[in-house]
Coordinates of C-alpha atoms and ligand atoms in Angstrom, one line a residue:
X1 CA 0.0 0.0 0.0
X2 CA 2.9 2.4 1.1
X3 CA 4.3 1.7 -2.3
X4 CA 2.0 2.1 -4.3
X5 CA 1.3 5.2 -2.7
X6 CA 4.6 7.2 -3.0
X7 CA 4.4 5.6 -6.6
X8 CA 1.1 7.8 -7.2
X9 CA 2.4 11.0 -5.5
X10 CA 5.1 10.8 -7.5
X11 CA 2.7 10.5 -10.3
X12 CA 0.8 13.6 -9.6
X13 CA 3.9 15.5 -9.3
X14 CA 5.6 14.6 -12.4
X15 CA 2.3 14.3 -14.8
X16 CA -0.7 15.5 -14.1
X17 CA -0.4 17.9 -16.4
X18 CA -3.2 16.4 -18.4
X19 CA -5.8 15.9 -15.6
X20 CA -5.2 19.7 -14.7
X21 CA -6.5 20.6 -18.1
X22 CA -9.7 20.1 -17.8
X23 CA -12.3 22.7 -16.1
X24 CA -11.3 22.3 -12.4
X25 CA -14.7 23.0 -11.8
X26 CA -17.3 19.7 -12.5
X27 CA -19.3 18.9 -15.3
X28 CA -21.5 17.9 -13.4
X29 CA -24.4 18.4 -10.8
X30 CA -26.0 15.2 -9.8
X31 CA -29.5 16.3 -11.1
X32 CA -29.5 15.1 -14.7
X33 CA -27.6 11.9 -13.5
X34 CA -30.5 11.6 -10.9
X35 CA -33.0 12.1 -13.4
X36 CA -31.9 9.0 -15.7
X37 CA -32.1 7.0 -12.7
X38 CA -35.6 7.9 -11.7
X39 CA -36.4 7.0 -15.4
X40 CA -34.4 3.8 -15.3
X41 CA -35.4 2.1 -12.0
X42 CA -39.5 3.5 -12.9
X43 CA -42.0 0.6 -11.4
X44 CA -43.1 1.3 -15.6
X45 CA -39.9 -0.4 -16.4
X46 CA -40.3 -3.6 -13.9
X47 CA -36.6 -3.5 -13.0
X48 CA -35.0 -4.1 -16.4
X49 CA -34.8 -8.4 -16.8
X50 CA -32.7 -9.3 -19.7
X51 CA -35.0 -10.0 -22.6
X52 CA -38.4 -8.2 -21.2
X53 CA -40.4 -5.2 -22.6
X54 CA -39.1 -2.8 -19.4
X55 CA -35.2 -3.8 -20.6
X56 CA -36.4 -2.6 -23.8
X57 CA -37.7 0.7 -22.8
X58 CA -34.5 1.5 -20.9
X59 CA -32.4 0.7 -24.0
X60 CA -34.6 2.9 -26.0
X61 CA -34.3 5.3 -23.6
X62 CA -30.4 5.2 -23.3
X63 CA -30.4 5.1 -27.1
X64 CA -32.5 8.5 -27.6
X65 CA -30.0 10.0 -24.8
X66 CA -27.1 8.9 -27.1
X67 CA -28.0 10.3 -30.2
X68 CA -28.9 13.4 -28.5
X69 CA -25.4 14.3 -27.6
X70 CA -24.4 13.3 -31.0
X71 CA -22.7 10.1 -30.2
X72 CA -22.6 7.7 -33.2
X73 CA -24.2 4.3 -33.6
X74 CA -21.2 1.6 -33.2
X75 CA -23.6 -2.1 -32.9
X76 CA -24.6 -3.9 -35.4
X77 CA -28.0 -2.8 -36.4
X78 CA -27.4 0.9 -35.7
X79 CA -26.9 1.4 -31.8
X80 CA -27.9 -2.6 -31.2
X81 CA -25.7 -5.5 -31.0
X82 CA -28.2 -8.5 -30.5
X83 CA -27.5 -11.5 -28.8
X84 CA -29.0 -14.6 -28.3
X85 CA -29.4 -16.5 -24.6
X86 CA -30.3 -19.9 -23.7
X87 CA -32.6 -20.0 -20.3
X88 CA -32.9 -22.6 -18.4
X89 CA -35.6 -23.0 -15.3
X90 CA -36.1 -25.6 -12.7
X91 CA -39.3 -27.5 -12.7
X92 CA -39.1 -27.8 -8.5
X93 CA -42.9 -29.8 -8.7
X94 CA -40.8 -32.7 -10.8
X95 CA -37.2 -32.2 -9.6
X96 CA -35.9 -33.7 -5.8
X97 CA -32.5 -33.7 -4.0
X98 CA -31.8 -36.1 -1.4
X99 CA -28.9 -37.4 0.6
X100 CA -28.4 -41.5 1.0
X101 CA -26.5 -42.4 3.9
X102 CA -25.9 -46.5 4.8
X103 CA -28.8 -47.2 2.3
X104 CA -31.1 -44.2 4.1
X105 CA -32.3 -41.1 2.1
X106 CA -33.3 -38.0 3.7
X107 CA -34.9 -35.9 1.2
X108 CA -33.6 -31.9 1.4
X109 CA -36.0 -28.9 1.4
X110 CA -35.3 -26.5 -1.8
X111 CA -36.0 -23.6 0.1
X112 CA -34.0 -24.0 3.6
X113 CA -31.7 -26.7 2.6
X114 CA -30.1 -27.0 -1.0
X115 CA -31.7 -26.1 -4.4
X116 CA -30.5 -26.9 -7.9
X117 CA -28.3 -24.2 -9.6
X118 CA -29.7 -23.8 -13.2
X119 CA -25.8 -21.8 -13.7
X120 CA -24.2 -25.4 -13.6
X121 CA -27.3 -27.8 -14.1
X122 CA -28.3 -27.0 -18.1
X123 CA -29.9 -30.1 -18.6
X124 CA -32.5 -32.7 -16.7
X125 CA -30.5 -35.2 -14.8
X126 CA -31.3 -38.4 -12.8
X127 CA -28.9 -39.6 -10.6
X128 CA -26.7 -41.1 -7.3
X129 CA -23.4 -40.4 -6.8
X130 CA -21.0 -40.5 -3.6
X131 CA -19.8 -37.1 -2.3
X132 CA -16.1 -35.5 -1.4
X133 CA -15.3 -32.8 0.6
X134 CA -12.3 -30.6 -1.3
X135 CA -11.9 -27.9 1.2
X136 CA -12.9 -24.6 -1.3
X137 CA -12.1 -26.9 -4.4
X138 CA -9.2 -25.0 -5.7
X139 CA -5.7 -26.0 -8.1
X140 CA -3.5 -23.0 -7.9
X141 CA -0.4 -24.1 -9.3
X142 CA 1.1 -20.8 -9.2
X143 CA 0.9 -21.4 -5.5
X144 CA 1.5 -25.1 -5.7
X145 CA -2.1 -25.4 -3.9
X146 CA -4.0 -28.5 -5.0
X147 CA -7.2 -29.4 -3.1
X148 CA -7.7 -32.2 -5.4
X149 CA -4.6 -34.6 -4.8
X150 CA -4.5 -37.7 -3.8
X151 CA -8.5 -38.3 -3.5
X152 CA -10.1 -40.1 -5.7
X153 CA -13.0 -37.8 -7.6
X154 CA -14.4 -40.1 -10.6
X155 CA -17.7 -39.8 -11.0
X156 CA -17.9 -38.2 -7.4
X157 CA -20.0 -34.5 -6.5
X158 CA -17.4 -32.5 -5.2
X159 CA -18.8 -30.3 -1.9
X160 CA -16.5 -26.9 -1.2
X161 CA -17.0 -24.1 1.1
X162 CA -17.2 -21.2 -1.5
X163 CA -14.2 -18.8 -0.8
X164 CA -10.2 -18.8 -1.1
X165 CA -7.7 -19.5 1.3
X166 CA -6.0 -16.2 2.7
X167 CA -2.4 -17.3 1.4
X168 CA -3.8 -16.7 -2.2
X169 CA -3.3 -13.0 -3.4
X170 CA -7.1 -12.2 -4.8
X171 CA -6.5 -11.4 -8.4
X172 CA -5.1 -15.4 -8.4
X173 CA -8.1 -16.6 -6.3
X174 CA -10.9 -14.7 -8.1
X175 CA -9.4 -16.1 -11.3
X176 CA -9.6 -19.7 -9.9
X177 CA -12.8 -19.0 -8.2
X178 CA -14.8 -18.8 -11.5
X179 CA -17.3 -20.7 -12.5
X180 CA -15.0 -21.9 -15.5
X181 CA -11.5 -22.2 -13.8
X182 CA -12.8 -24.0 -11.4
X183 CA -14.5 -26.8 -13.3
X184 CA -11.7 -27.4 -15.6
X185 CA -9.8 -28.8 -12.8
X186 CA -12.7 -30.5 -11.2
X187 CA -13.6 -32.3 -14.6
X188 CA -10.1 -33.2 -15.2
X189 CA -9.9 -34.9 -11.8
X190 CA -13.0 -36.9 -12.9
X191 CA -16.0 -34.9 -11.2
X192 CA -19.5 -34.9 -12.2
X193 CA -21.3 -32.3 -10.6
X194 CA -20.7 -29.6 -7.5
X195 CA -22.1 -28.6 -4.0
X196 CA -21.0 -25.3 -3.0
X197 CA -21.6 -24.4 0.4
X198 CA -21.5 -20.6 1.2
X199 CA -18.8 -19.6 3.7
X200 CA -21.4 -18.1 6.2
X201 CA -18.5 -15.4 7.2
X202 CA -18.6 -13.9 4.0
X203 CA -22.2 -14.2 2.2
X204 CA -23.2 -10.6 1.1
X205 CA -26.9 -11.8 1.4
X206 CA -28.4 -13.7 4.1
X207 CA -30.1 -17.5 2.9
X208 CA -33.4 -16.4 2.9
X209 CA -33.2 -13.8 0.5
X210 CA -31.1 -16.2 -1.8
X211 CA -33.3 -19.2 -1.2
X212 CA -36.3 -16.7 -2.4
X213 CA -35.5 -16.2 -5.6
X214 CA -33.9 -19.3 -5.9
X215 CA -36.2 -20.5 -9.2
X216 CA -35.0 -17.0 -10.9
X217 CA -34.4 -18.8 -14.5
X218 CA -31.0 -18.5 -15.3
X219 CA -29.3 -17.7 -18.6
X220 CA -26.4 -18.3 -21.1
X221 CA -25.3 -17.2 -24.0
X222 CA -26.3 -19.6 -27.0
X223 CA -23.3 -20.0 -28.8
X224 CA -21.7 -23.3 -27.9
X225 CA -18.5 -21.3 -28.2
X226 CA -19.3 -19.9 -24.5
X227 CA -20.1 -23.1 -22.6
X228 CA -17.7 -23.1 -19.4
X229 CA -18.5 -26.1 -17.0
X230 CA -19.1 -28.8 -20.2
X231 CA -19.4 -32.6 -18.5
X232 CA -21.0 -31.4 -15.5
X233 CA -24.4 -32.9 -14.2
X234 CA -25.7 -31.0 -11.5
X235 CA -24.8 -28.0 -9.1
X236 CA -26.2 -27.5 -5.7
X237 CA -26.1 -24.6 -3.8
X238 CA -26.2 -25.9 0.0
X239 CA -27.2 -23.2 3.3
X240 CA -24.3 -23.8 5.4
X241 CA -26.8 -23.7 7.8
X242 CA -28.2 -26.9 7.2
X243 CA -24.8 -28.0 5.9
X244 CA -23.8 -29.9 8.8
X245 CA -25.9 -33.7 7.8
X246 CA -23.5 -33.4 4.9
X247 CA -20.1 -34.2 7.2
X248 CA -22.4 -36.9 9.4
X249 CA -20.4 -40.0 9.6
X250 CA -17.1 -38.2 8.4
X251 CA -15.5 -38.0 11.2
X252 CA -15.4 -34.2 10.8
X253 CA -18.3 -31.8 11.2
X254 CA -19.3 -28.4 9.6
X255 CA -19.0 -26.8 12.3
X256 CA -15.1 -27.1 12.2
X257 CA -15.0 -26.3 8.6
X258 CA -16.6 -23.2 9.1
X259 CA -14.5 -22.3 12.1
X260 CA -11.4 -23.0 9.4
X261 CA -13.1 -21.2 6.8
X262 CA -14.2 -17.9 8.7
X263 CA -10.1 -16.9 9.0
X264 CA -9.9 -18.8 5.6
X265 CA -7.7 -21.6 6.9
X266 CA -6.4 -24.0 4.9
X267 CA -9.3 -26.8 4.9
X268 CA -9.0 -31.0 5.1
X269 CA -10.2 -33.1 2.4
X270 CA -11.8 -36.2 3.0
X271 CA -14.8 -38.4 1.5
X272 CA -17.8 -38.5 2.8
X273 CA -19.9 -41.0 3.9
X274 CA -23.0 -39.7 1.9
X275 CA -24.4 -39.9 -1.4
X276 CA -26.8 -37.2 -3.7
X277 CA -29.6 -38.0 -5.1
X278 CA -30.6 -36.0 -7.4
X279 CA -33.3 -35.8 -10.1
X280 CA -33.4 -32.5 -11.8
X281 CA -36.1 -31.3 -14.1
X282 CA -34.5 -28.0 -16.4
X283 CA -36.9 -26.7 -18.7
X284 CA -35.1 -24.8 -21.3
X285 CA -36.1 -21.8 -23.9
X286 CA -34.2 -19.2 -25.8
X287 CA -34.6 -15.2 -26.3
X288 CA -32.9 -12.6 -27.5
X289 CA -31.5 -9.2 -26.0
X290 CA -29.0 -6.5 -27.2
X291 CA -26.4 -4.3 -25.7
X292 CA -26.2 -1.0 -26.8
X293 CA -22.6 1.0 -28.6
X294 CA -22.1 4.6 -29.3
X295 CA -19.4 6.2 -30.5
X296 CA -17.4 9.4 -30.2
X297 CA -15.1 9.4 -32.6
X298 CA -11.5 11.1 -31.8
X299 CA -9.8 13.7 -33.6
X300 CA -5.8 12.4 -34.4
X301 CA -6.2 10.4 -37.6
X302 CA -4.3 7.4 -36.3
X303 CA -5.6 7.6 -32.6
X304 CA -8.9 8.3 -33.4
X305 CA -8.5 4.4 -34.6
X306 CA -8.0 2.9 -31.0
X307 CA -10.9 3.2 -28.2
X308 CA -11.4 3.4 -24.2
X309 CA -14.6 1.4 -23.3
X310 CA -16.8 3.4 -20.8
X311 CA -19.2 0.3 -19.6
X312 CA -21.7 0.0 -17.3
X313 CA -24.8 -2.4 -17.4
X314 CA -28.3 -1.7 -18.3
X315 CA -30.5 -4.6 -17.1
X316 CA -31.4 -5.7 -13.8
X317 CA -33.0 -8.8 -12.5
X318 CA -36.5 -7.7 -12.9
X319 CA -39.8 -9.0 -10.9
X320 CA -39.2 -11.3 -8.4
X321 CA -40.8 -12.6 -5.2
X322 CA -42.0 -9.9 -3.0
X323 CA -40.4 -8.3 0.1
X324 CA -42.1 -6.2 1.9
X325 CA -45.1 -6.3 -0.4
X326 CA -42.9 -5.1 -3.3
X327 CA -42.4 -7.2 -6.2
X328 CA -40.2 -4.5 -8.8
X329 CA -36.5 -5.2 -8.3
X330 CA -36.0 -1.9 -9.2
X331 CA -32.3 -1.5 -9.4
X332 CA -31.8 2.3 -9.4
X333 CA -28.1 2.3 -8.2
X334 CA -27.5 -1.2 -9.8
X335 CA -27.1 -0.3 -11.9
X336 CA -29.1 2.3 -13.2
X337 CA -26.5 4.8 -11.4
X338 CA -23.9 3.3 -14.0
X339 CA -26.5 3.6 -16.7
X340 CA -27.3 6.8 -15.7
X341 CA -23.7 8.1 -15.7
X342 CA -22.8 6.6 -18.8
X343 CA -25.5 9.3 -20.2
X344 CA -24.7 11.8 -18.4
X345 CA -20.5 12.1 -19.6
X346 CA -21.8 11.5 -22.7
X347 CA -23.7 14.8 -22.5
X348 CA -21.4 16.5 -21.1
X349 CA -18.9 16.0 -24.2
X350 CA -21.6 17.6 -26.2
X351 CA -22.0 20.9 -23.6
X352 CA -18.4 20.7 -23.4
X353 CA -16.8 19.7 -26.2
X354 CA -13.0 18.5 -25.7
X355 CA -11.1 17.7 -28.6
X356 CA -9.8 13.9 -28.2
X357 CA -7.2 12.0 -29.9
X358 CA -8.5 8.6 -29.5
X359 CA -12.1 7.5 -29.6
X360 CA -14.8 6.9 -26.5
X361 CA -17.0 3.5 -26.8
X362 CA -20.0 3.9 -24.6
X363 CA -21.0 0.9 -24.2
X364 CA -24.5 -0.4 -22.3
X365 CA -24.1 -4.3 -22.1
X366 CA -27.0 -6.7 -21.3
X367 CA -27.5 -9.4 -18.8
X368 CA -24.6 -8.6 -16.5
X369 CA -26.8 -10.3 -13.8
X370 CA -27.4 -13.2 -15.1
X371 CA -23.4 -13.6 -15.1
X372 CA -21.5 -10.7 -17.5
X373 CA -23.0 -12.2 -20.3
X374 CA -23.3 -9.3 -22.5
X375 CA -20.1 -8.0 -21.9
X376 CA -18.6 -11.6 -22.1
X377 CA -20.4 -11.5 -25.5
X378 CA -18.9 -7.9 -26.8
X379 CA -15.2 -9.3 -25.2
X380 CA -15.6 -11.8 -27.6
X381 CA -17.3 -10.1 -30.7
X382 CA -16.8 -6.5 -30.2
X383 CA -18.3 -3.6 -33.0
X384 CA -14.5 -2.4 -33.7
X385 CA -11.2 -4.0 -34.1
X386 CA -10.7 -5.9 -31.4
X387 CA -7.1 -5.1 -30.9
X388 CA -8.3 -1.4 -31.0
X389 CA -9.6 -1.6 -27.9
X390 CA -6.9 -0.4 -25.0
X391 CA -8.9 0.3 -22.0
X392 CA -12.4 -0.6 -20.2
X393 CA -13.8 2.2 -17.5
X394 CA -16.3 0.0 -16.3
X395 CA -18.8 1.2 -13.6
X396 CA -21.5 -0.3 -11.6
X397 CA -23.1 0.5 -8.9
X398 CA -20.7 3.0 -7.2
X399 CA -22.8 3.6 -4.6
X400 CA -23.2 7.5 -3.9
X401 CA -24.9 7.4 -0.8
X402 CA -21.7 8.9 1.9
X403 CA -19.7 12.0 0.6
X404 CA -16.5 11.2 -2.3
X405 CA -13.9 11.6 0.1
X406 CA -12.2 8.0 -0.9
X407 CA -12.0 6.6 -3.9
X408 CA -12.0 2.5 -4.2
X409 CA -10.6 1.5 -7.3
X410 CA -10.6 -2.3 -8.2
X411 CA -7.5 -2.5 -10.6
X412 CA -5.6 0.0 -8.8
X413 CA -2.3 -1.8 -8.4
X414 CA -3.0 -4.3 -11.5
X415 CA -1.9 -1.2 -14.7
X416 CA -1.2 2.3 -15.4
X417 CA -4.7 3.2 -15.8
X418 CA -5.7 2.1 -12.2
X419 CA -2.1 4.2 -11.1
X420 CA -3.9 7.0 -13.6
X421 CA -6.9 6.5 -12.4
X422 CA -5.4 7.3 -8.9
X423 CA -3.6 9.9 -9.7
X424 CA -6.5 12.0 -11.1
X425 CA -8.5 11.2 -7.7
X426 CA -6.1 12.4 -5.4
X427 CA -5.8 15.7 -7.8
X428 CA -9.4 16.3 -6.9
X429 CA -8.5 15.8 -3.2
X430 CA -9.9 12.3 -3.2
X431 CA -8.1 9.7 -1.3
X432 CA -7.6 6.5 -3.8
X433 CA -7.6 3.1 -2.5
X434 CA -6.9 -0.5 -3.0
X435 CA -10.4 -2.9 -2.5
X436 CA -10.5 -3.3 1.5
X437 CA -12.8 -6.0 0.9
X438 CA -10.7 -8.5 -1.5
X439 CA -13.4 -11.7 0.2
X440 CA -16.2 -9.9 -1.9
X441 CA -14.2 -11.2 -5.6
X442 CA -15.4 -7.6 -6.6
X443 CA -12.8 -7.3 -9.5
X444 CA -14.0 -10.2 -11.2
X445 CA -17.6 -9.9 -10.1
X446 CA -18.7 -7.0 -13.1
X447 CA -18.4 -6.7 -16.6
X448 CA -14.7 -5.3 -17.4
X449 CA -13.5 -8.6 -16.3
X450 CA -14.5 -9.6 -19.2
X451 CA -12.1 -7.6 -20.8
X452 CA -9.5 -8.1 -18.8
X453 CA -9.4 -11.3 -20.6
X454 CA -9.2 -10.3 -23.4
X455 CA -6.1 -8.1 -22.2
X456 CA -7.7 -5.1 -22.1
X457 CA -6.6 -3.4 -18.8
X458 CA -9.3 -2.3 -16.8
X459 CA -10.9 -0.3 -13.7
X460 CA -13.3 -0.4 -11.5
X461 CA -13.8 2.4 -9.3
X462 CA -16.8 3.2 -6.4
X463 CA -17.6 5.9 -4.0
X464 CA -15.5 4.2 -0.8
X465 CA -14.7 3.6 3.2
X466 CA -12.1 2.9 5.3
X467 CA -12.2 -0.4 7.5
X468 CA -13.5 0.8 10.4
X469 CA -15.3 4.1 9.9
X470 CA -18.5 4.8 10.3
X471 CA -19.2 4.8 6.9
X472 CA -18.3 1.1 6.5
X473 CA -21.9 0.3 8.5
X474 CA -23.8 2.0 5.8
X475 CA -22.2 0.1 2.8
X476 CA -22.7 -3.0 5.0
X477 CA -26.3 -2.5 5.8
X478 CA -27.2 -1.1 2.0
X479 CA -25.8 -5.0 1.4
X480 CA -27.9 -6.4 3.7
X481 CA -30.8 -4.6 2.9
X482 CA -31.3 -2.9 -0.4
X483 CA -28.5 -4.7 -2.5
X484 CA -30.6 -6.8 -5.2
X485 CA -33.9 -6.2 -3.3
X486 CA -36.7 -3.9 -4.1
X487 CA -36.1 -1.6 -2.1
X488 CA -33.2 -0.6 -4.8
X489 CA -35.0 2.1 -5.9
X490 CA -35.8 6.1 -6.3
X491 CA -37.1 6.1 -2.4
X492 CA -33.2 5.8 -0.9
X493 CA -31.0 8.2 0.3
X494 CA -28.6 9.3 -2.4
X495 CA -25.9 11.8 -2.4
X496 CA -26.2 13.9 -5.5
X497 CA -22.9 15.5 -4.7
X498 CA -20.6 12.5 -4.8
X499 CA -22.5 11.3 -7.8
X500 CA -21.4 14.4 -9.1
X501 CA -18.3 14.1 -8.2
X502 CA -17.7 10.9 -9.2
X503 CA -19.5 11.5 -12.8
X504 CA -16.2 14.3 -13.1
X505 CA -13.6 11.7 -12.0
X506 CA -15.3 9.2 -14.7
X507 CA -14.7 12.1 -17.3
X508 CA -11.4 13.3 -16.1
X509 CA -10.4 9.4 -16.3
X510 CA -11.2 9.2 -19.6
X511 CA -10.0 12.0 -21.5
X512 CA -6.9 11.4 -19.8
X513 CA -6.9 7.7 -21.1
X514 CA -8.3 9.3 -24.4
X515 CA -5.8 11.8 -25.0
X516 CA -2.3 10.0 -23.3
X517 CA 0.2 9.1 -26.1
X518 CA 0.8 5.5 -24.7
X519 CA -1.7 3.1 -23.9
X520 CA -2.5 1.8 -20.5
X521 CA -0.2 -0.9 -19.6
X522 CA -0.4 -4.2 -16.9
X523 CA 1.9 -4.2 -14.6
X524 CA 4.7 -5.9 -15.0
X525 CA 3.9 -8.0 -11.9
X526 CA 0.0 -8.2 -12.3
X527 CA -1.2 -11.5 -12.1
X528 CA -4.0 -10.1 -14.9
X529 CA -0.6 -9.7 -16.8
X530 CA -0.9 -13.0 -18.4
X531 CA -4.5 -12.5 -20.6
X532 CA -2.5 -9.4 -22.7
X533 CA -1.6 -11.0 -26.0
X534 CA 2.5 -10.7 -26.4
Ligands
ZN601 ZN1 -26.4 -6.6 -9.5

């Protein structure tokens, strides 16, 4: 932290000349960016589901907005890039999960105990198979980890506590913690299907609310091309609160995995002395959704060739079961403040025109909740050369509801732009810092790590806290109580000023990025490092 601390003072003191250009005074005054999000997180618009009518609207919305500040189409069919989603849907009336033990079965309830994970079950399956405890289920050779030696996994359902051990640096354990990483080295080892228990020390939303909207159909994109967890059967999602009949017989019990896993300890593996049972009814259909590309088009006629991404994603998980009476997952700062903002600096390039050398891609991706599938389809088929892209800016949900006074920016210590990027904030007298919540896999958990890679270096920056001030209460309880809920909407406290505020560091970022003779580089030492094409 000290280091890369002096390394940024040193940074504002030798070149900052090109984030002093711009206006000291901001672009921006929170009411226009309010205004989008009042439009984009309307009941009207019944929180934004990939594929529905109210996503539509938004996307017209965003596209009318666009064009008005003179932005050019960049999609496919003018400011639309379509693509196509498989969704798949458990049929909980024809589907059961039970555990065997010593010829006994002991069915599980779907709401308090485990349900079936349409993200790793994509097709019906009947069947029995022995379980193994892998501690979190990890092969990091880079840290000559391996969680899978020495047991025997062939045709076994792997269980793991959901998490990392603390020894791992997070770039290396969010990269082995996804959804496809993971697999690949479960598969290899001969494994069939997955129950992941969630580390109770570190679930950002309590079991109920999960459990809930448990049967929330779940989506992927079409293309075979995009299929990460091929070979596997069935995924479980277990509450560690009922996770303990899992370990019965063992010889271990939950209880001490949990104690292990709450300082993230390195965990035992062992087998267990239970089988699932599962039979799993997926009913499968397919739709169709778009994310939306504008351009602003630089002025050096080699530059102007070569783009910074500003991302942010327009859909939201849409109706769901009711809290509190309320049934419209509204999403107003997820991310409608993103949305919202990406408008907003648009606009302001049109009030206040700035001549740029390279070119701006404002991009609005799709389906980010149901697992960065837009983006992870633009990564992969983008509207301009892909090698012209040579930064993403991506921004979700940063959270304007305590004064700008730090700056968190996911990336910070990974490239120059997150160095830039911290740079520019401490010239506006805001204090940059690293993610002082690395459990929460934030860097991987939006859309620019999609473009990471791809290569592409990348930030993500929100409105922050330190540990331990006050502040860090209100970001935990906006968690608990707002974060994917209804009550994500217009009727929350917001402060305009740091969305203001942030909105100027957003365009300070990018002009910089825009108008800097070299592009952004990875570190030498990031672990992200390795995605950048030699
Ligand atoms: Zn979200």
């Amino acid at each position: 932290m000290r280091k890369v601390l002096s390394a940024i003072l040193f940074l504002v003191l030798a070149s900052s000349s090109a984030a002093q250009q711009t206006s000291p005074a901001s672009h921006f005054d929170g009411n226009s960016w309010w205004s989008h999000v009042k439009f984009l997180a309307d009941d009207s618009l019944e929180g934004r589901d990939t594929g529905s009518e109210g996503l539509r609207k938004a996307q017209a919305y965003a596209v009318e907005q666009l064009q008005k500040a003179g932005l050019a189409p960049a999609g496919v069919n003018g400011f639309y890039q379509p693509v196509r989603f498989n969704q798949y849907e458990v049929d909980e009336s024809k589907s059961s999960l039970a555990l065997v033990t010593g010829g006994q079965s002991k069915s599980l309830s779907f709401a308090d105990d485990a349900y079936i994970n349409t993200r790793a079950t994509r097709a019906s399956a009947t069947l029995t198979a022995p379980l193994v405890f892998v501690g979190y289920g990890l092969q990091i050779p880079e840290k000559n980890l391996d969680e899978l030696a020495g047991i025997d996994l062939k045709g076994k359902i792997v269980v793991y506590l959901a998490g990392s051990p603390s020894d791992i640096p997070t770039a290396l354990a969010s990269h082995y913690q996804t959804a496809g990483e993971r697999w690949k080295s479960l598969r290899a080892a001969g494994a069939i299907g997955t129950i992941t228990i969630f580390n109770p020390a570190s679930m950002d939303i309590p079991w109920s609310r999960i459990s809930v909207n448990r049967n929330h159909a779940s989506m992927d994109l079409a293309d075979a091309e995009f299929n990460e967890t091929p070979g596997q059967q069935i995924g479980v999602t277990f509450n560690p609160a009922s996770a303990e009949q899992l370990f019965s017989g063992s010889g271990h019990t939950f209880a001490e995995i949990a104690a292990l896993g709450k300082d993230r300890k390195p965990l035992p593996h062992f087998a267990l002395g239970t089988s699932l049972k599962a039979n799993a009814v997926i009913q499968t259909k397919t739709l169709e959704s778009s994310n939306v590309v504008a351009k602003f088009t630089g002025s050096d006629p080699v530059l102007k060739n070569e783009f910074v991404v500003l991302s942010a994603h327009i859909d939201h998980v849409g109706i769901g079961a009711p809290i509190n009476g309320d049934r419209i997952y509204n999403g107003a700062m997820d991310n409608g403040s993103g949305s919202a903002l990406v408008m907003d600096i648009a606009a302001s390039l049109k009030a206040h025109p700035e001549k740029l050398q390279r070119s701006i891609l404002f991009l609005l991706v799709t389906a980010e909740e149901k697992g960065l599938l837009g983006s992870k389809y633009f990564a992969a088929h983008p509207t301009v050369a892909s090698k012209s892209i040579i930064a993403d800016v991506n921004v979700d949900m940063f959270l304007p509801i305590v004064p700008m006074k730090i700056l968190k920016i996911g990336g910070l210590e990974e490239s120059d732009l997150g160095t830039r990027a911290a740079a520019i904030a401490q010239s506006m007298g805001i204090k940059p810092i690293a993610d002082p919540e690395p459990l929460r896999n934030l860097f991987i958990r939006s859309d620019q790590y999609n473009f990471i890679k791809k290569g592409v270096p990348a930030v993500k920056c929100d409105v922050g806290f330190e540990l331990g001030a006050p502040e860090q209460k209100i970001f935990k309880d906006w968690l608990t109580n707002r974060y994917h809920a209804p009550s994500d909407d217009v009727n929350q406290p917001v402060d305009l000023q740091a969305a203001a505020l942030y909105e100027e560091f957003t365009r300070r970022l990018l002009l910089d990025t825009a108008n800097t003779p070299a592009r952004p580089r990875w570190k030498p030492d990031s672990f992200f490092r390795r995605y950048a094409a030699e």
